[in-house]
Amino acid sequence: MAEFALIDRLRARTRTRADVVLGIGDDAALLAPPPGEQLAVTADTLNAGVHFPPETLPADIGWKALAVNLSDLAAMGAQPRWCTLSLSLPHDDAAWLESFADGFFALADAQGIALIGGDTTRGPLSLSVTAIGSVPAGAALRRDGARVGDDLWVTGTPGEAAAALSLWQAGAIEVTHACADPARETLRQRLLRPAPRVDAGLRLRGLAHACVDVSDGLLADLGHLCARSGVGAELQLEALPIPLTLRGFAPMQARSWQFAGGDDYELCFAAAAADRESVGQALAFAGIEGAVVGRVIAGDLLQVLDAAGQPWLPPRMGYQHFA
Amino acid sequence: MAEFALIDRLRARTRTRADVVLGIGDDAALLAPPPGEQLAVTADTLNAGVHFPPETLPADIGWKALAVNLSDLAAMGAQPRWCTLSLSLPHDDAAWLESFADGFFALADAQGIALIGGDTTRGPLSLSVTAIGSVPAGAALRRDGARVGDDLWVTGTPGEAAAALSLWQAGAIEVTHACADPARETLRQRLLRPAPRVDAGLRLRGLAHACVDVSDGLLADLGHLCARSGVGAELQLEALPIPLTLRGFAPMQARSWQFAGGDDYELCFAAAAADRESVGQALAFAGIEGAVVGRVIAGDLLQVLDAAGQPWLPPRMGYQHFA
């Protein structure tokens, strides 16, 4: 079995940056970090059959492999700069790689991140990305800064990716073909092409006390934030609007996806109630909606209250892999 | 299929560093890069059955997954600082992980590199490491700086890993058990526990004009260096001493492993002939031997001359995967 170096084919596709002194092609890349800033580094892997259906189009795989990592940088309030890609492919397939690159670099170019290294090996389809960003020293949005009394915010419309996953599992949509129904197509795109909230993260520096991205489900990820901050949370079920795309489903089902469904890559963050207007403006400048869904409380309880003030539990918690 | 987060188990094993502001446990790690330095970043993947025999002990896998990346930093003259690990495991196996960590952190601690993030997924055994080091601006050992007339150096005793691989393929040694014969055991260790030449790389700053690590074979990797530098190379077959460990083999076989065998992770570099003594001292301070095996010539020819001055070709070029 011979090695093959598809990374060199990707090299021609990546945009360069002024802070890339030496890109792909030496033993290591050389990078010039911005003076006075800290680096934010994250690594996430996607495996075919675990993190996406095997038939997923390569362009969608390329987009998502980078998106899940950019979402982690967004949750830190970091500016994306560079990434590496380790790509394991069953066959040396140039057409697959070009399509993969279409999706990967569509997002990379939009967010200004450069591919600066990596490795290609033969094996079951798997993609490991390490993304590096930067943030002024002390300005990162960590998980451990939430304070009692803070508003708890969620961006966008969580639950849509889980709805799409459920529709796919029921055979109602395909990952390989667009859907004629506009609402369903919106859901499908939310699953296949999640938009990392990088701009929102940058604009929340100095406003958010703590932040996490919603990859495993709102309650699960908020639970991580609360645990790191040593606080609890009280959410209002009705405070998170049900988007148009989810109004065709039973309300309890929609609520379950919103609070416990994964893969949306929205941000959940804590900010002072006094900053509510500033936060709303910051999100508006980033082009997304946001909702105050509850508040930080003392203790370690995380609960959702329904319209009658009664504790509400989703049928199941956390992220369920697609199969 | 549920996710499992073995990285958190590894978190307890890693040493910290003063430049790690925030380690594993948030959306991303936060790192303080050294002022005025550039970053060197490399990513390499090892897959079971491709890059190592499936029965390889987890501690040896852990060592090697990091070693191949540290070797790239060594070839840049970079000081290792941080790394991420993406680990794909078929089963949630705590004993395997502890043994893996024994090998990984034995090398990480010896070289002062901290594990600052990563991901664990279920799947065929695969390990992707991204390693980050630093080097003063302009001081990195790139591949493109070799000059006509330079000495060409090789550290250590390349060929030993290929000899071990050949012995393993012939059933003469096992990867899982020590060998009673001391020479064979030395070879076995060279394959399983390669020592990245980090200290040598650091000491060669300001001396080496160009450098590459020998992962695919001396001639193959020197070929990369020559191509990037726009030069040729003329090597003397007899200039590379045959180590004691290889003297029990046919000389032509030993020479073939030395010049074309992979997986040794020695350094091959170009330096001014006038600096020969300084280079020798630098290597001595790093605790390793080195040999001048030839010189940089104009053109694009890469050839080895035997004792009679005749061109010599190894039976095969480049790195052969173990199977």
Short mmCIF file of C-alpha atoms in Angstrom, two decimals, chain A residues 12-309:
data_model
loop_
_atom_site.label_atom_id
_atom_site.label_comp_id
_atom_site.label_asym_id
_atom_site.label_seq_id
_atom_site.Cartn_x
_atom_site.Cartn_y
_atom_site.Cartn_z
CA ALA A 12 -3.54 25.05 -4.56
CA ARG A 13 -7.05 25.75 -3.30
CA THR A 14 -6.28 27.53 -0.04
CA ARG A 15 -6.09 31.30 0.14
CA THR A 16 -3.01 32.65 1.75
CA ARG A 17 -2.82 35.11 4.64
CA ALA A 18 -0.18 37.70 5.48
CA ASP A 19 0.52 35.84 8.74
CA VAL A 20 1.42 32.59 6.92
CA VAL A 21 5.20 32.84 6.54
CA LEU A 22 5.48 29.36 5.00
CA GLY A 23 2.51 27.18 4.06
CA ILE A 24 2.10 23.55 3.01
CA GLY A 25 5.23 21.91 1.60
CA ASP A 26 7.91 21.98 4.30
CA ASP A 27 8.20 19.83 7.44
CA ALA A 28 5.91 22.30 9.21
CA ALA A 29 4.15 25.56 8.41
CA LEU A 30 5.57 28.81 9.81
CA LEU A 31 3.09 31.33 11.17
CA ALA A 32 3.39 34.83 12.62
CA PRO A 33 1.01 35.15 15.57
CA PRO A 34 -0.38 38.63 16.25
CA PRO A 35 1.56 40.43 19.01
CA GLY A 36 -0.23 40.60 22.34
CA GLU A 37 -2.86 38.04 21.46
CA GLN A 38 -3.50 34.57 22.80
CA LEU A 39 -4.11 31.57 20.60
CA ALA A 40 -7.33 29.53 20.70
CA VAL A 41 -6.81 25.95 19.51
CA THR A 42 -9.44 23.26 19.01
CA ALA A 43 -9.58 19.85 17.31
CA ASP A 44 -12.64 17.90 16.18
CA THR A 45 -13.02 14.75 14.12
CA LEU A 46 -15.89 13.59 11.90
CA ASN A 47 -16.17 9.89 10.99
CA ALA A 48 -18.39 8.61 8.18
CA GLY A 49 -21.26 6.57 9.59
CA VAL A 50 -20.91 8.16 13.03
CA HIS A 51 -21.02 11.92 12.51
CA PHE A 52 -22.64 12.02 9.08
CA PRO A 53 -24.52 9.54 6.86
CA PRO A 54 -22.10 7.69 4.57
CA GLU A 55 -23.85 8.98 1.43
CA THR A 56 -23.32 12.65 2.39
CA LEU A 57 -21.95 14.66 -0.54
CA PRO A 58 -18.22 15.42 -0.24
CA ALA A 59 -18.81 19.19 -0.47
CA ASP A 60 -21.15 19.01 2.54
CA ILE A 61 -18.60 16.90 4.44
CA GLY A 62 -15.88 19.45 3.67
CA TRP A 63 -18.02 22.32 4.91
CA LYS A 64 -19.04 20.56 8.11
CA ALA A 65 -15.57 19.27 9.03
CA LEU A 66 -14.40 22.87 9.19
CA ALA A 67 -17.67 24.32 10.55
CA VAL A 68 -17.65 22.28 13.77
CA ASN A 69 -14.15 23.57 14.52
CA LEU A 70 -14.91 27.18 13.61
CA SER A 71 -17.89 26.95 15.96
CA ASP A 72 -15.50 26.21 18.83
CA LEU A 73 -13.43 29.27 17.91
CA ALA A 74 -16.65 31.31 17.71
CA ALA A 75 -17.59 30.19 21.22
CA MET A 76 -14.22 31.55 22.45
CA GLY A 77 -14.67 34.88 20.65
CA ALA A 78 -11.56 34.05 18.61
CA GLN A 79 -10.62 35.26 15.14
CA PRO A 80 -9.98 32.20 12.90
CA ARG A 81 -6.51 32.17 11.34
CA TRP A 82 -5.12 28.75 10.40
CA CYS A 83 -6.11 25.10 10.28
CA THR A 84 -4.67 21.66 9.59
CA LEU A 85 -6.59 18.78 8.04
CA SER A 86 -5.94 15.07 8.48
CA LEU A 87 -7.94 13.26 5.85
CA SER A 88 -8.37 9.50 5.73
CA LEU A 89 -9.85 8.31 2.42
CA PRO A 90 -10.68 4.75 1.29
CA HIS A 91 -9.61 5.45 -2.32
CA ASP A 92 -7.37 7.91 -4.12
CA ASP A 93 -10.31 9.78 -5.65
CA ALA A 94 -9.48 13.14 -7.25
CA ALA A 95 -13.12 13.97 -8.07
CA TRP A 96 -14.16 13.32 -4.48
CA LEU A 97 -11.34 15.55 -3.26
CA GLU A 98 -12.23 18.43 -5.57
CA SER A 99 -15.84 18.33 -4.40
CA PHE A 100 -14.73 18.09 -0.78
CA ALA A 101 -12.50 21.12 -1.37
CA ASP A 102 -15.45 23.07 -2.83
CA GLY A 103 -17.27 22.84 0.50
CA PHE A 104 -14.23 23.15 2.74
CA PHE A 105 -12.87 26.26 1.05
CA ALA A 106 -16.28 27.89 0.57
CA LEU A 107 -16.41 28.17 4.35
CA ALA A 108 -12.66 28.68 4.85
CA ASP A 109 -12.58 31.60 2.43
CA ALA A 110 -15.74 33.13 3.89
CA GLN A 111 -14.18 33.06 7.35
CA GLY A 112 -10.64 33.92 6.26
CA ILE A 113 -8.98 30.78 7.64
CA ALA A 114 -6.00 29.30 5.75
CA LEU A 115 -5.19 25.60 5.44
CA ILE A 116 -1.53 25.38 6.46
CA GLY A 117 -0.83 21.67 6.80
CA GLY A 118 -2.14 18.20 7.18
CA ASP A 119 -1.88 14.64 6.12
CA THR A 120 -3.73 12.23 3.87
CA THR A 121 -3.85 8.52 4.56
CA ARG A 122 -5.73 5.57 3.19
CA GLY A 123 -8.44 4.28 5.48
CA PRO A 124 -12.13 4.59 6.38
CA LEU A 125 -13.41 8.10 5.62
CA SER A 126 -12.48 10.37 8.53
CA LEU A 127 -11.64 14.04 8.87
CA SER A 128 -9.70 15.62 11.73
CA VAL A 129 -9.31 19.37 11.72
CA THR A 130 -7.29 21.44 14.17
CA ALA A 131 -8.27 25.11 13.99
CA ILE A 132 -6.21 27.95 15.43
CA GLY A 133 -7.53 31.42 16.11
CA SER A 134 -6.48 34.38 18.20
CA VAL A 135 -8.02 36.64 20.78
CA PRO A 136 -6.62 39.63 22.72
CA ALA A 137 -5.16 38.45 26.03
CA GLY A 138 -7.93 38.18 28.61
CA ALA A 139 -10.76 38.74 26.12
CA ALA A 140 -11.67 35.12 25.36
CA LEU A 141 -15.22 33.92 26.05
CA ARG A 142 -14.57 31.05 28.43
CA ARG A 143 -17.14 28.72 29.95
CA ASP A 144 -16.30 29.59 33.54
CA GLY A 145 -17.35 33.24 33.84
CA ALA A 146 -21.15 33.12 34.26
CA ARG A 147 -22.47 35.10 37.24
CA VAL A 148 -25.67 34.70 39.24
CA GLY A 149 -28.31 37.00 37.77
CA ASP A 150 -26.88 36.96 34.23
CA ASP A 151 -29.22 36.65 31.29
CA LEU A 152 -28.86 33.39 29.38
CA TRP A 153 -28.96 33.92 25.61
CA VAL A 154 -29.24 31.61 22.66
CA THR A 155 -28.54 32.65 19.08
CA GLY A 156 -30.57 31.65 16.06
CA THR A 157 -33.01 28.77 15.91
CA PRO A 158 -31.64 25.70 17.68
CA GLY A 159 -33.53 22.46 17.05
CA GLU A 160 -33.58 22.71 13.27
CA ALA A 161 -30.64 20.35 12.71
CA ALA A 162 -32.23 17.74 15.00
CA ALA A 163 -35.50 18.11 13.11
CA ALA A 164 -33.68 17.50 9.83
CA LEU A 165 -31.95 14.45 11.31
CA SER A 166 -35.30 13.10 12.40
CA LEU A 167 -36.80 13.71 8.95
CA TRP A 168 -33.84 11.94 7.35
CA GLN A 169 -34.18 8.98 9.72
CA ALA A 170 -37.87 8.80 8.78
CA GLY A 171 -36.98 8.80 5.09
CA ALA A 172 -38.74 12.14 4.53
CA ILE A 173 -35.65 13.97 3.24
CA GLU A 174 -32.40 12.90 1.60
CA VAL A 175 -28.96 14.26 2.36
CA THR A 176 -28.02 14.01 -1.31
CA HIS A 177 -30.91 15.94 -2.86
CA ALA A 178 -32.60 19.27 -2.27
CA CYS A 179 -36.15 19.17 -0.93
CA ALA A 180 -39.00 20.83 -2.84
CA ASP A 181 -40.64 22.00 0.38
CA PRO A 182 -38.88 25.26 1.40
CA ALA A 183 -39.20 24.69 5.16
CA ARG A 184 -37.79 21.19 4.90
CA GLU A 185 -35.00 22.41 2.64
CA THR A 186 -34.10 25.03 5.26
CA LEU A 187 -33.92 22.29 7.88
CA ARG A 188 -31.81 20.12 5.57
CA GLN A 189 -29.34 22.95 5.01
CA ARG A 190 -29.11 23.53 8.75
CA LEU A 191 -27.96 19.94 9.22
CA LEU A 192 -25.62 19.83 6.22
CA ARG A 193 -24.21 23.36 6.22
CA PRO A 194 -24.17 24.71 9.78
CA ALA A 195 -23.06 28.35 9.96
CA PRO A 196 -20.52 28.85 12.75
CA ARG A 197 -21.29 32.07 14.63
CA VAL A 198 -17.80 33.52 14.29
CA ASP A 199 -18.86 37.14 13.82
CA ALA A 200 -21.26 36.96 16.76
CA GLY A 201 -18.51 35.52 18.95
CA LEU A 202 -16.17 38.37 18.04
CA ARG A 203 -18.83 40.98 18.79
CA LEU A 204 -19.68 39.39 22.14
CA ARG A 205 -16.17 40.01 23.52
CA GLY A 206 -16.52 42.32 26.49
CA LEU A 207 -20.24 41.54 26.75
CA ALA A 208 -20.62 37.79 27.31
CA HIS A 209 -19.35 36.55 30.68
CA ALA A 210 -19.32 32.93 29.51
CA CYS A 211 -20.11 31.18 26.24
CA VAL A 212 -20.41 27.68 24.77
CA ASP A 213 -21.40 26.43 21.34
CA VAL A 214 -24.45 24.20 21.05
CA SER A 215 -23.17 21.00 19.47
CA ASP A 216 -24.62 18.36 21.80
CA GLY A 217 -27.91 20.12 22.60
CA LEU A 218 -28.81 23.34 24.39
CA LEU A 219 -29.37 21.81 27.83
CA ALA A 220 -26.34 19.54 27.60
CA ASP A 221 -23.99 22.34 26.54
CA LEU A 222 -25.47 24.87 28.93
CA GLY A 223 -24.89 22.21 31.59
CA HIS A 224 -21.17 22.26 30.74
CA LEU A 225 -21.11 26.05 31.03
CA CYS A 226 -22.92 25.96 34.39
CA ALA A 227 -20.62 23.24 35.75
CA ARG A 228 -17.49 25.20 34.81
CA SER A 229 -18.94 28.42 36.24
CA GLY A 230 -20.25 26.80 39.44
CA VAL A 231 -23.79 28.07 38.88
CA GLY A 232 -27.28 26.83 37.97
CA ALA A 233 -29.74 27.97 35.33
CA GLU A 234 -33.46 28.53 35.07
CA LEU A 235 -34.91 28.63 31.56
CA GLN A 236 -38.39 29.56 30.35
CA LEU A 237 -39.79 27.10 27.83
CA GLU A 238 -41.79 29.82 26.08
CA ALA A 239 -38.88 32.25 25.86
CA LEU A 240 -37.34 30.42 22.91
CA PRO A 241 -39.54 31.18 19.89
CA ILE A 242 -40.53 28.21 17.74
CA PRO A 243 -39.31 29.08 14.24
CA LEU A 244 -41.61 28.79 11.24
CA THR A 245 -39.70 25.73 10.08
CA LEU A 246 -40.72 23.79 13.21
CA ARG A 247 -44.36 24.89 13.43
CA GLY A 248 -45.57 21.98 11.34
CA PHE A 249 -44.52 19.56 14.08
CA ALA A 250 -46.18 18.77 17.39
CA PRO A 251 -45.15 21.53 19.83
CA MET A 252 -43.71 19.05 22.31
CA GLN A 253 -41.58 17.53 19.55
CA ALA A 254 -40.36 20.96 18.44
CA ARG A 255 -39.53 21.92 22.04
CA SER A 256 -37.61 18.70 22.49
CA TRP A 257 -35.48 19.41 19.42
CA GLN A 258 -34.91 23.01 20.52
CA PHE A 259 -33.73 22.19 24.02
CA ALA A 260 -32.12 18.78 23.55
CA GLY A 261 -31.25 18.43 19.87
CA GLY A 262 -27.65 18.68 18.75
CA ASP A 263 -25.67 19.80 15.71
CA ASP A 264 -26.97 23.38 15.44
CA TYR A 265 -23.72 25.17 16.31
CA GLU A 266 -25.50 28.16 17.76
CA LEU A 267 -23.99 30.01 20.74
CA CYS A 268 -25.36 29.92 24.28
CA PHE A 269 -23.96 32.62 26.53
CA ALA A 270 -24.37 34.52 29.78
CA ALA A 271 -24.37 38.32 29.88
CA ALA A 272 -25.35 40.99 32.40
CA ALA A 273 -29.05 41.87 32.30
CA ALA A 274 -27.96 45.54 32.14
CA ASP A 275 -26.28 44.78 28.79
CA ARG A 276 -29.38 43.31 27.18
CA GLU A 277 -29.70 46.08 24.62
CA SER A 278 -26.00 46.05 23.75
CA VAL A 279 -26.06 42.30 23.28
CA GLY A 280 -29.10 42.55 21.02
CA GLN A 281 -27.28 45.16 18.93
CA ALA A 282 -24.12 43.06 18.75
CA LEU A 283 -26.11 40.10 17.45
CA ALA A 284 -27.98 42.34 15.00
CA PHE A 285 -24.66 43.60 13.61
CA ALA A 286 -23.65 39.95 13.21
CA GLY A 287 -26.83 39.38 11.25
CA ILE A 288 -28.48 36.90 13.60
CA GLU A 289 -31.33 36.80 16.05
CA GLY A 290 -30.95 36.02 19.71
CA ALA A 291 -33.29 35.31 22.60
CA VAL A 292 -32.97 35.60 26.36
CA VAL A 293 -34.14 32.17 27.42
CA GLY A 294 -33.52 32.38 31.15
CA ARG A 295 -31.09 33.42 33.83
CA VAL A 296 -28.16 32.21 35.86
CA ILE A 297 -29.07 31.15 39.38
CA ALA A 298 -27.09 30.07 42.42
CA GLY A 299 -26.64 26.36 43.03
CA ASP A 300 -26.24 23.58 40.51
CA LEU A 301 -29.79 23.06 39.29
CA LEU A 302 -30.51 23.41 35.57
CA GLN A 303 -34.23 23.51 34.89
CA VAL A 304 -36.75 24.59 32.31
CA LEU A 305 -40.09 26.00 33.46
CA ASP A 306 -43.20 25.81 31.30
CA ALA A 307 -45.84 28.56 30.95
CA ALA A 308 -47.49 27.39 34.18
CA GLY A 309 -44.18 27.61 36.06
#
